[in-house]
PDB file of C-alpha atoms in Angstrom:
ATOM      1  CA  ASP A1441      48.547   9.694  -8.809  1.00  0.00           C
ATOM      2  CA  ILE A1442      46.098  12.619  -8.733  1.00  0.00           C
ATOM      3  CA  GLY A1443      44.502  11.725  -5.421  1.00  0.00           C
ATOM      4  CA  LYS A1444      41.351   9.980  -6.634  1.00  0.00           C
ATOM      5  CA  MET A1445      39.799   7.180  -4.626  1.00  0.00           C
ATOM      6  CA  THR A1446      39.493   4.203  -6.970  1.00  0.00           C
ATOM      7  CA  MET A1447      38.202   0.652  -7.007  1.00  0.00           C
ATOM      8  CA  LEU A1448      40.017  -1.310  -9.690  1.00  0.00           C
ATOM      9  CA  LEU A1449      39.147  -4.687 -11.196  1.00  0.00           C
ATOM     10  CA  VAL A1450      41.733  -6.604 -13.230  1.00  0.00           C
ATOM     11  CA  ILE A1451      40.017  -8.949 -15.693  1.00  0.00           C
ATOM     12  CA  GLN A1452      40.904 -11.214 -18.601  1.00  0.00           C
ATOM     13  CA  ASN A1453      38.704  -9.611 -21.226  1.00  0.00           C
ATOM     14  CA  ARG A1454      37.082  -6.274 -21.840  1.00  0.00           C
ATOM     15  CA  GLY A1455      34.091  -5.829 -19.552  1.00  0.00           C
ATOM     16  CA  PRO A1456      30.613  -4.546 -20.377  1.00  0.00           C
ATOM     17  CA  LYS A1457      30.124  -0.840 -20.991  1.00  0.00           C
ATOM     18  CA  LEU A1458      29.022   1.125 -17.934  1.00  0.00           C
ATOM     19  CA  ASN A1459      28.021   4.768 -17.929  1.00  0.00           C
ATOM     20  CA  SER A1460      29.748   7.189 -15.580  1.00  0.00           C
ATOM     21  CA  SER A1461      27.647   9.221 -13.158  1.00  0.00           C
ATOM     22  CA  LYS A1462      27.955  12.651 -11.580  1.00  0.00           C
ATOM     23  CA  SER A1463      29.934  11.126  -8.726  1.00  0.00           C
ATOM     24  CA  ILE A1464      31.806   8.188 -10.244  1.00  0.00           C
ATOM     25  CA  GLU A1465      33.788   7.945 -13.471  1.00  0.00           C
ATOM     26  CA  ILE A1466      34.098   4.486 -15.017  1.00  0.00           C
ATOM     27  CA  ALA A1467      36.890   3.590 -17.429  1.00  0.00           C
ATOM     28  CA  GLN A1468      38.317   0.470 -19.092  1.00  0.00           C
ATOM     29  CA  ARG A1469      41.926   0.188 -20.191  1.00  0.00           C
ATOM     30  CA  LEU A1470      44.123  -2.474 -21.740  1.00  0.00           C
ATOM     31  CA  ARG A1471      47.352  -3.107 -19.825  1.00  0.00           C
ATOM     32  CA  PRO A1472      50.714  -4.008 -21.399  1.00  0.00           C
ATOM     33  CA  ASP A1473      50.232  -7.616 -20.219  1.00  0.00           C
ATOM     34  CA  ASN A1474      46.955  -7.784 -22.234  1.00  0.00           C
ATOM     35  CA  LEU A1475      44.789  -7.813 -19.110  1.00  0.00           C
ATOM     36  CA  TRP A1476      41.992  -5.289 -18.804  1.00  0.00           C
ATOM     37  CA  THR A1477      41.227  -2.924 -15.939  1.00  0.00           C
ATOM     38  CA  LEU A1478      37.773  -1.710 -15.006  1.00  0.00           C
ATOM     39  CA  SER A1479      38.097   1.297 -12.705  1.00  0.00           C
ATOM     40  CA  PHE A1480      35.549   3.175 -10.615  1.00  0.00           C
ATOM     41  CA  ASP A1481      36.986   6.620  -9.796  1.00  0.00           C
ATOM     42  CA  LEU A1482      35.352   8.909  -7.245  1.00  0.00           C
ATOM     43  CA  LEU A1483      34.939  12.431  -8.596  1.00  0.00           C
ATOM     44  CA  ARG A1484      33.494  14.094  -5.478  1.00  0.00           C
ATOM     45  CA  LEU A1485      35.658  13.828  -2.375  1.00  0.00           C
ATOM     46  CA  ASP A1486      32.729  14.864  -0.160  1.00  0.00           C
ATOM     47  CA  GLN A1487      31.244  11.429  -0.893  1.00  0.00           C
ATOM     48  CA  LYS A1488      34.309   9.409   0.103  1.00  0.00           C
ATOM     49  CA  ASP A1489      32.539   7.696   3.043  1.00  0.00           C
ATOM     50  CA  VAL A1490      29.670   6.592   0.819  1.00  0.00           C
ATOM     51  CA  PHE A1491      32.140   5.495  -1.878  1.00  0.00           C
ATOM     52  CA  ALA A1492      33.951   3.331   0.676  1.00  0.00           C
ATOM     53  CA  LEU A1493      30.620   1.671   1.564  1.00  0.00           C
ATOM     54  CA  LEU A1494      29.876   1.150  -2.119  1.00  0.00           C
ATOM     55  CA  CYS A1495      33.246  -0.537  -2.722  1.00  0.00           C
ATOM     56  CA  ALA A1496      32.982  -2.771   0.346  1.00  0.00           C
ATOM     57  CA  ASP A1497      29.427  -3.778  -0.590  1.00  0.00           C
ATOM     58  CA  ILE A1498      30.361  -4.631  -4.184  1.00  0.00           C
ATOM     59  CA  ILE A1499      33.347  -6.686  -2.996  1.00  0.00           C
ATOM     60  CA  GLU A1500      31.190  -8.670  -0.561  1.00  0.00           C
ATOM     61  CA  TYR A1501      28.361  -9.073  -3.066  1.00  0.00           C
ATOM     62  CA  SER A1502      30.705 -10.570  -5.669  1.00  0.00           C
ATOM     63  CA  ARG A1503      32.850 -12.599  -3.261  1.00  0.00           C
ATOM     64  CA  GLU A1504      31.121 -15.942  -3.893  1.00  0.00           C
ATOM     65  CA  SER A1505      31.267 -15.725  -7.705  1.00  0.00           C
ATOM     66  CA  ILE A1506      31.720 -19.050  -9.482  1.00  0.00           C
ATOM     67  CA  ASP A1507      33.987 -17.626 -12.202  1.00  0.00           C
ATOM     68  CA  GLU A1508      35.178 -14.320 -13.625  1.00  0.00           C
ATOM     69  CA  ASP A1509      32.161 -13.765 -15.879  1.00  0.00           C
ATOM     70  CA  ASP A1510      29.812 -14.358 -12.956  1.00  0.00           C
ATOM     71  CA  GLY A1511      31.890 -12.016 -10.794  1.00  0.00           C
ATOM     72  CA  ILE A1512      31.853  -9.231 -13.384  1.00  0.00           C
ATOM     73  CA  GLN A1513      28.091  -9.555 -13.784  1.00  0.00           C
ATOM     74  CA  LYS A1514      27.610  -9.332 -10.017  1.00  0.00           C
ATOM     75  CA  VAL A1515      29.779  -6.212  -9.889  1.00  0.00           C
ATOM     76  CA  VAL A1516      27.844  -4.614 -12.741  1.00  0.00           C
ATOM     77  CA  ASN A1517      24.439  -5.445 -11.250  1.00  0.00           C
ATOM     78  CA  ARG A1518      25.377  -4.173  -7.819  1.00  0.00           C
ATOM     79  CA  TYR A1519      26.900  -0.974  -9.169  1.00  0.00           C
ATOM     80  CA  LYS A1520      23.714  -0.260 -11.128  1.00  0.00           C
ATOM     81  CA  GLN A1521      21.683  -0.633  -7.927  1.00  0.00           C
ATOM     82  CA  TRP A1522      23.987   1.793  -6.113  1.00  0.00           C
ATOM     83  CA  ASP A1523      23.861   4.225  -9.027  1.00  0.00           C
ATOM     84  CA  LEU A1524      20.052   4.143  -8.947  1.00  0.00           C
ATOM     85  CA  LEU A1525      20.080   4.758  -5.209  1.00  0.00           C
ATOM     86  CA  LEU A1526      22.496   7.683  -5.393  1.00  0.00           C
ATOM     87  CA  GLU A1527      20.724   9.279  -8.341  1.00  0.00           C
ATOM     88  CA  ARG A1528      17.261   8.917  -6.798  1.00  0.00           C
ATOM     89  CA  GLN A1529      18.082  10.373  -3.383  1.00  0.00           C
ATOM     90  CA  LYS A1530      19.577  13.765  -2.663  1.00  0.00           C
ATOM     91  CA  SER A1531      21.356  12.140   0.265  1.00  0.00           C
ATOM     92  CA  PRO A1532      22.635   8.547   0.332  1.00  0.00           C
ATOM     93  CA  PHE A1533      21.008   8.226   3.753  1.00  0.00           C
ATOM     94  CA  LEU A1534      17.317   7.912   4.577  1.00  0.00           C
ATOM     95  CA  SER A1535      15.514  10.783   6.269  1.00  0.00           C
ATOM     96  CA  GLU A1536      14.422  10.366   9.886  1.00  0.00           C
ATOM     97  CA  SER A1537      10.805   9.728   8.880  1.00  0.00           C
ATOM     98  CA  SER A1538      11.919   7.128   6.311  1.00  0.00           C
ATOM     99  CA  GLN A1539      14.082   5.407   8.923  1.00  0.00           C
ATOM    100  CA  LYS A1540      11.129   5.200  11.320  1.00  0.00           C
ATOM    101  CA  GLY A1541       8.933   3.908   8.495  1.00  0.00           C
ATOM    102  CA  LEU A1542      11.432   1.185   7.597  1.00  0.00           C
ATOM    103  CA  ILE A1543      11.820   0.144  11.240  1.00  0.00           C
ATOM    104  CA  GLY A1544       8.041  -0.155  11.456  1.00  0.00           C
ATOM    105  CA  GLU A1545       7.876  -2.385   8.383  1.00  0.00           C
ATOM    106  CA  LEU A1546      10.729  -4.582   9.653  1.00  0.00           C
ATOM    107  CA  LEU A1547       9.054  -5.016  13.044  1.00  0.00           C
ATOM    108  CA  VAL A1548       5.781  -5.928  11.314  1.00  0.00           C
ATOM    109  CA  MET A1549       7.784  -8.544   9.377  1.00  0.00           C
ATOM    110  CA  LYS A1550       8.831 -10.000  12.733  1.00  0.00           C
ATOM    111  CA  TYR A1551       5.197 -10.009  13.900  1.00  0.00           C
ATOM    112  CA  LEU A1552       3.943 -11.726  10.727  1.00  0.00           C
ATOM    113  CA  HIS A1553       6.575 -14.434  11.133  1.00  0.00           C
ATOM    114  CA  GLU A1554       6.494 -15.015  14.893  1.00  0.00           C
ATOM    115  CA  PHE A1555       2.841 -14.380  15.750  1.00  0.00           C
ATOM    116  CA  LEU A1556       0.994 -15.270  12.543  1.00  0.00           C
ATOM    117  CA  GLY A1557       3.307 -18.172  11.691  1.00  0.00           C
ATOM    118  CA  LEU A1558       4.156 -17.065   8.167  1.00  0.00           C
ATOM    119  CA  SER A1559       7.482 -18.204   6.736  1.00  0.00           C
ATOM    120  CA  MET A1560      10.176 -15.588   6.246  1.00  0.00           C
ATOM    121  CA  GLU A1561      10.215 -16.505   2.560  1.00  0.00           C
ATOM    122  CA  ALA A1562       6.510 -15.626   2.279  1.00  0.00           C
ATOM    123  CA  VAL A1563       6.926 -12.415   4.297  1.00  0.00           C
ATOM    124  CA  VAL A1564       9.940 -11.159   2.330  1.00  0.00           C
ATOM    125  CA  ASN A1565       8.288 -11.995  -0.991  1.00  0.00           C
ATOM    126  CA  ALA A1566       5.138 -10.157   0.116  1.00  0.00           C
ATOM    127  CA  TRP A1567       7.146  -7.062   1.082  1.00  0.00           C
ATOM    128  CA  GLN A1568       6.619  -4.633  -1.737  1.00  0.00           C
ATOM    129  CA  GLU A1569       9.259  -2.352  -3.194  1.00  0.00           C
ATOM    130  CA  PRO A1570       8.192   1.194  -2.244  1.00  0.00           C
ATOM    131  CA  GLU A1571       8.301   2.595  -5.781  1.00  0.00           C
ATOM    132  CA  TYR A1572       6.046  -0.017  -7.307  1.00  0.00           C
ATOM    133  CA  SER A1573       3.214  -0.948  -4.953  1.00  0.00           C
ATOM    134  CA  ASP A1574       0.316   0.571  -3.071  1.00  0.00           C
ATOM    135  CA  GLN A1575       0.473  -1.528   0.124  1.00  0.00           C
ATOM    136  CA  ASP A1576       3.589  -2.532   2.084  1.00  0.00           C
ATOM    137  CA  PHE A1577       2.819  -6.276   2.193  1.00  0.00           C
ATOM    138  CA  ARG A1578       0.658  -8.053  -0.365  1.00  0.00           C
ATOM    139  CA  PHE A1579      -0.377 -11.700  -0.025  1.00  0.00           C
ATOM    140  CA  SER A1580      -2.744 -13.624  -2.295  1.00  0.00           C
ATOM    141  CA  ASP A1581      -5.714 -13.199   0.055  1.00  0.00           C
ATOM    142  CA  THR A1582      -4.934 -10.054   2.084  1.00  0.00           C
ATOM    143  CA  TRP A1583      -2.563  -7.109   2.524  1.00  0.00           C
ATOM    144  CA  PHE A1584      -0.999  -4.940   5.232  1.00  0.00           C
ATOM    145  CA  GLU A1585      -0.303  -1.201   5.058  1.00  0.00           C
ATOM    146  CA  VAL A1586       2.096  -0.063   7.799  1.00  0.00           C
ATOM    147  CA  LYS A1587       1.989   3.437   9.274  1.00  0.00           C
ATOM    148  CA  THR A1588       4.418   4.655  11.929  1.00  0.00           C
ATOM    149  CA  THR A1589       3.451   7.552  14.152  1.00  0.00           C
ATOM    150  CA  GLY A1590       4.549   9.106  17.436  1.00  0.00           C
ATOM    151  CA  ILE A1591       3.648   7.395  20.687  1.00  0.00           C
ATOM    152  CA  ALA A1592       1.343  10.276  21.659  1.00  0.00           C
ATOM    153  CA  SER A1593      -0.103  10.834  18.184  1.00  0.00           C
ATOM    154  CA  HIS A1594      -3.869  10.747  17.623  1.00  0.00           C
ATOM    155  CA  SER A1595      -3.867  10.456  13.829  1.00  0.00           C
ATOM    156  CA  VAL A1596      -2.186   8.859  10.816  1.00  0.00           C
ATOM    157  CA  THR A1597      -1.817  10.217   7.303  1.00  0.00           C
ATOM    158  CA  ILE A1598      -2.821   8.174   4.262  1.00  0.00           C
ATOM    159  CA  SER A1599      -0.599   9.542   1.516  1.00  0.00           C
ATOM    160  CA  SER A1600      -2.423   8.164  -1.518  1.00  0.00           C
ATOM    161  CA  VAL A1601      -5.853   6.866  -2.451  1.00  0.00           C
ATOM    162  CA  GLU A1602      -4.505   3.437  -3.334  1.00  0.00           C
ATOM    163  CA  GLN A1603      -2.927   2.708   0.068  1.00  0.00           C
ATOM    164  CA  LEU A1604      -6.246   1.576   1.543  1.00  0.00           C
ATOM    165  CA  ASP A1605      -8.119   0.894  -1.708  1.00  0.00           C
ATOM    166  CA  SER A1606      -8.212  -2.755  -2.760  1.00  0.00           C
ATOM    167  CA  ASP A1607     -10.696  -5.313  -4.033  1.00  0.00           C
ATOM    168  CA  ILE A1608      -9.833  -7.609  -1.103  1.00  0.00           C
ATOM    169  CA  ASP A1609      -9.980  -6.907   2.641  1.00  0.00           C
ATOM    170  CA  GLY A1610      -6.720  -5.929   4.275  1.00  0.00           C
ATOM    171  CA  HIS A1611      -5.196  -4.473   7.419  1.00  0.00           C
ATOM    172  CA  LEU A1612      -3.951  -1.060   8.484  1.00  0.00           C
ATOM    173  CA  SER A1613      -1.044  -1.518  10.895  1.00  0.00           C
ATOM    174  CA  ILE A1614      -0.252   1.445  13.137  1.00  0.00           C
ATOM    175  CA  TYR A1615       3.086   1.281  14.959  1.00  0.00           C
ATOM    176  CA  ARG A1616       3.961   3.927  17.533  1.00  0.00           C
ATOM    177  CA  ILE A1617       7.690   4.690  17.347  1.00  0.00           C
ATOM    178  CA  ASP A1618       9.628   7.607  18.831  1.00  0.00           C
ATOM    179  CA  LYS A1619      13.252   8.626  19.224  1.00  0.00           C
ATOM    180  CA  CYS A1620      14.824   7.761  22.569  1.00  0.00           C
ATOM    181  CA  ASN A1621      18.153   7.665  24.381  1.00  0.00           C
ATOM    182  CA  ALA A1622      20.672   4.913  23.715  1.00  0.00           C
ATOM    183  CA  ASP A1623      20.541   3.771  27.352  1.00  0.00           C
ATOM    184  CA  ASP A1624      16.845   2.851  27.082  1.00  0.00           C
ATOM    185  CA  PRO A1625      16.768  -0.970  27.462  1.00  0.00           C
ATOM    186  CA  GLN A1626      13.967  -1.222  24.895  1.00  0.00           C
ATOM    187  CA  SER A1627      15.669   0.959  22.286  1.00  0.00           C
ATOM    188  CA  ILE A1628      16.423  -0.225  18.760  1.00  0.00           C
ATOM    189  CA  THR A1629      18.362   1.268  15.863  1.00  0.00           C
ATOM    190  CA  LEU A1630      17.694   0.755  12.180  1.00  0.00           C
ATOM    191  CA  ILE A1631      20.784  -1.449  11.924  1.00  0.00           C
ATOM    192  CA  ASP A1632      19.469  -3.543  14.852  1.00  0.00           C
ATOM    193  CA  ALA A1633      16.142  -4.032  13.059  1.00  0.00           C
ATOM    194  CA  VAL A1634      17.808  -5.017   9.766  1.00  0.00           C
ATOM    195  CA  GLN A1635      20.165  -7.487  11.469  1.00  0.00           C
ATOM    196  CA  MET A1636      17.265  -8.959  13.446  1.00  0.00           C
ATOM    197  CA  ILE A1637      15.385  -9.796  10.243  1.00  0.00           C
ATOM    198  CA  LYS A1638      18.531 -11.125   8.552  1.00  0.00           C
ATOM    199  CA  GLY A1639      18.997 -13.467  11.515  1.00  0.00           C
ATOM    200  CA  MET A1640      15.537 -14.936  10.873  1.00  0.00           C
ATOM    201  CA  ILE A1641      16.239 -15.718   7.217  1.00  0.00           C
ATOM    202  CA  HIS A1642      17.804 -19.092   6.438  1.00  0.00           C
ATOM    203  CA  GLN A1643      17.315 -19.460   2.679  1.00  0.00           C
ATOM    204  CA  SER A1644      19.978 -17.881   0.472  1.00  0.00           C
ATOM    205  CA  ASP A1645      17.445 -16.815  -2.192  1.00  0.00           C
ATOM    206  CA  THR A1646      15.287 -15.096   0.430  1.00  0.00           C
ATOM    207  CA  PHE A1647      18.378 -13.413   1.881  1.00  0.00           C
ATOM    208  CA  SER A1648      19.304 -12.049  -1.555  1.00  0.00           C
ATOM    209  CA  THR A1649      15.729 -10.844  -2.139  1.00  0.00           C
ATOM    210  CA  PHE A1650      15.688  -9.093   1.226  1.00  0.00           C
ATOM    211  CA  ASN A1651      18.996  -7.314   0.517  1.00  0.00           C
ATOM    212  CA  ARG A1652      17.763  -6.225  -2.907  1.00  0.00           C
ATOM    213  CA  LYS A1653      14.549  -4.806  -1.482  1.00  0.00           C
ATOM    214  CA  LEU A1654      16.470  -2.967   1.230  1.00  0.00           C
ATOM    215  CA  MET A1655      18.522  -1.342  -1.509  1.00  0.00           C
ATOM    216  CA  GLU A1656      15.343  -0.446  -3.409  1.00  0.00           C
ATOM    217  CA  TYR A1657      14.031   1.142  -0.222  1.00  0.00           C
ATOM    218  CA  GLY A1658      17.154   3.293  -0.119  1.00  0.00           C
ATOM    219  CA  TYR A1659      18.929   1.497   2.729  1.00  0.00           C
ATOM    220  CA  ILE A1660      22.646   0.726   2.796  1.00  0.00           C
ATOM    221  CA  ASP A1661      24.624  -0.801   5.658  1.00  0.00           C
ATOM    222  CA  ALA A1662      26.160   2.336   7.129  1.00  0.00           C
ATOM    223  CA  PRO A1663      27.316   3.155  10.687  1.00  0.00           C
ATOM    224  CA  ASP A1664      25.084   6.257  10.619  1.00  0.00           C
ATOM    225  CA  TYR A1665      22.037   4.004  11.006  1.00  0.00           C
ATOM    226  CA  GLY A1666      23.360   2.750  14.332  1.00  0.00           C
ATOM    227  CA  GLN A1667      23.502   6.200  15.928  1.00  0.00           C
ATOM    228  CA  GLN A1668      19.853   7.134  16.466  1.00  0.00           C
ATOM    229  CA  HIS A1669      17.881   4.930  18.849  1.00  0.00           C
ATOM    230  CA  TYR A1670      14.118   4.462  18.713  1.00  0.00           C
ATOM    231  CA  LYS A1671      11.566   2.984  21.056  1.00  0.00           C
ATOM    232  CA  ALA A1672       8.807   0.890  19.543  1.00  0.00           C
ATOM    233  CA  GLY A1673       5.575   1.212  21.466  1.00  0.00           C
ATOM    234  CA  LYS A1674       2.132  -0.164  20.727  1.00  0.00           C
ATOM    235  CA  LEU A1675       1.308  -2.033  17.508  1.00  0.00           C
ATOM    236  CA  ASP A1676      -2.365  -2.063  16.485  1.00  0.00           C
ATOM    237  CA  PHE A1677      -4.069  -3.699  13.520  1.00  0.00           C
ATOM    238  CA  TYR A1678      -7.322  -2.449  11.967  1.00  0.00           C
ATOM    239  CA  LYS A1679      -9.461  -4.477   9.579  1.00  0.00           C
ATOM    240  CA  VAL A1680      -9.926  -2.557   6.331  1.00  0.00           C
ATOM    241  CA  ASP A1681     -13.183  -3.813   4.834  1.00  0.00           C
ATOM    242  CA  ASP A1682     -16.081  -2.264   2.926  1.00  0.00           C
ATOM    243  CA  GLY A1683     -17.229  -0.327   6.001  1.00  0.00           C
ATOM    244  CA  PHE A1684     -13.841   1.115   6.932  1.00  0.00           C
ATOM    245  CA  PRO A1685     -13.661   4.932   6.560  1.00  0.00           C
ATOM    246  CA  ARG A1686     -11.443   5.467   3.537  1.00  0.00           C
ATOM    247  CA  ILE A1687     -11.329   7.154   0.170  1.00  0.00           C
ATOM    248  CA  ILE A1688     -11.522   4.822  -2.808  1.00  0.00           C
ATOM    249  CA  ARG A1689     -10.620   5.544  -6.400  1.00  0.00           C
ATOM    250  CA  SER A1690     -14.009   4.643  -7.864  1.00  0.00           C
ATOM    251  CA  ALA A1691     -15.739   7.275  -5.696  1.00  0.00           C
ATOM    252  CA  LEU A1692     -13.516  10.140  -6.863  1.00  0.00           C
ATOM    253  CA  PRO A1693     -14.215  12.380  -9.830  1.00  0.00           C
ATOM    254  CA  THR A1694     -11.952  11.476 -12.724  1.00  0.00           C
ATOM    255  CA  ALA A1695     -10.336  14.924 -12.591  1.00  0.00           C
ATOM    256  CA  ILE A1696      -8.858  14.160  -9.153  1.00  0.00           C
ATOM    257  CA  LEU A1697      -5.611  12.290  -9.702  1.00  0.00           C
ATOM    258  CA  ASN A1698      -4.651  11.815  -6.071  1.00  0.00           C
ATOM    259  CA  THR A1699      -5.447  12.944  -2.546  1.00  0.00           C
ATOM    260  CA  VAL A1700      -3.925  12.810   0.925  1.00  0.00           C
ATOM    261  CA  TYR A1701      -6.111  12.430   4.004  1.00  0.00           C
ATOM    262  CA  THR A1702      -5.766  11.966   7.755  1.00  0.00           C
ATOM    263  CA  LEU A1703      -7.502   9.363   9.906  1.00  0.00           C
ATOM    264  CA  ASP A1704      -8.496   9.961  13.538  1.00  0.00           C
ATOM    265  CA  ILE A1705      -7.180   6.842  15.302  1.00  0.00           C
ATOM    266  CA  ALA A1706      -9.828   6.970  18.034  1.00  0.00           C
ATOM    267  CA  ALA A1707     -12.598   7.097  15.412  1.00  0.00           C
ATOM    268  CA  ILE A1708     -11.531   3.798  13.807  1.00  0.00           C
ATOM    269  CA  ASP A1709     -11.324   1.890  17.108  1.00  0.00           C
ATOM    270  CA  SER A1710     -14.294  -0.327  16.217  1.00  0.00           C
ATOM    271  CA  TRP A1711     -12.196  -1.835  13.399  1.00  0.00           C
ATOM    272  CA  ARG A1712      -9.282  -2.655  15.725  1.00  0.00           C
ATOM    273  CA  GLU A1713      -8.437  -6.364  15.665  1.00  0.00           C
TER     274      GLU A1713
END
């Protein structure tokens, strides 16, 4: 009655307590018929498009619930993931560089599955959540760090010491990706890349894990990610072993907490696989 956009759940019993955020107010009320309502009210009208995505996603995520308690728990869990995403990022949408980085990782997933013969379950489980790991893919006996750069670029930036520092040999994957026009027959959007990987996954648990990790990355299914087209060029792999030119933690003075450095791609050609 005051113009707020609202998602409302009608439930048998009082639901769990949820904290409101800067953008969404959460309230529970007892109705005259002794049913409870759990409402999610949008406070900022400038976020109405994102709020609509949030509501649609929560509805779909909880659609297959086995009973009301299971449904409420799914709603709560999904809302908390959205709240974390919105609080962590200034914008609900990934930056251009983050979009290119995610496309690169998704295309490397495809390579690991189709060309190295790894199962999608193994690949998705090896994909590391960006906040909590040093390399993008970690297996028991090796790892892959993915870097995306422009098609004409001659260098890549290593943004932390740990990205190429490990006690086991791994691989630096360099994918050349640039923006292009939509009419390019080889173009791909971020939505295309996500849907491509989803089409390769056939286990429900793996599908759920993939969706959760996408959310952790900061990705939501939004039409905006279907607007910009990219062209994926050459993919090269470099063996990162003891002789590979890199900075390792044990060689740094203890006073240095972190460092960023740039690799000349031509100078590491002898490690190309």
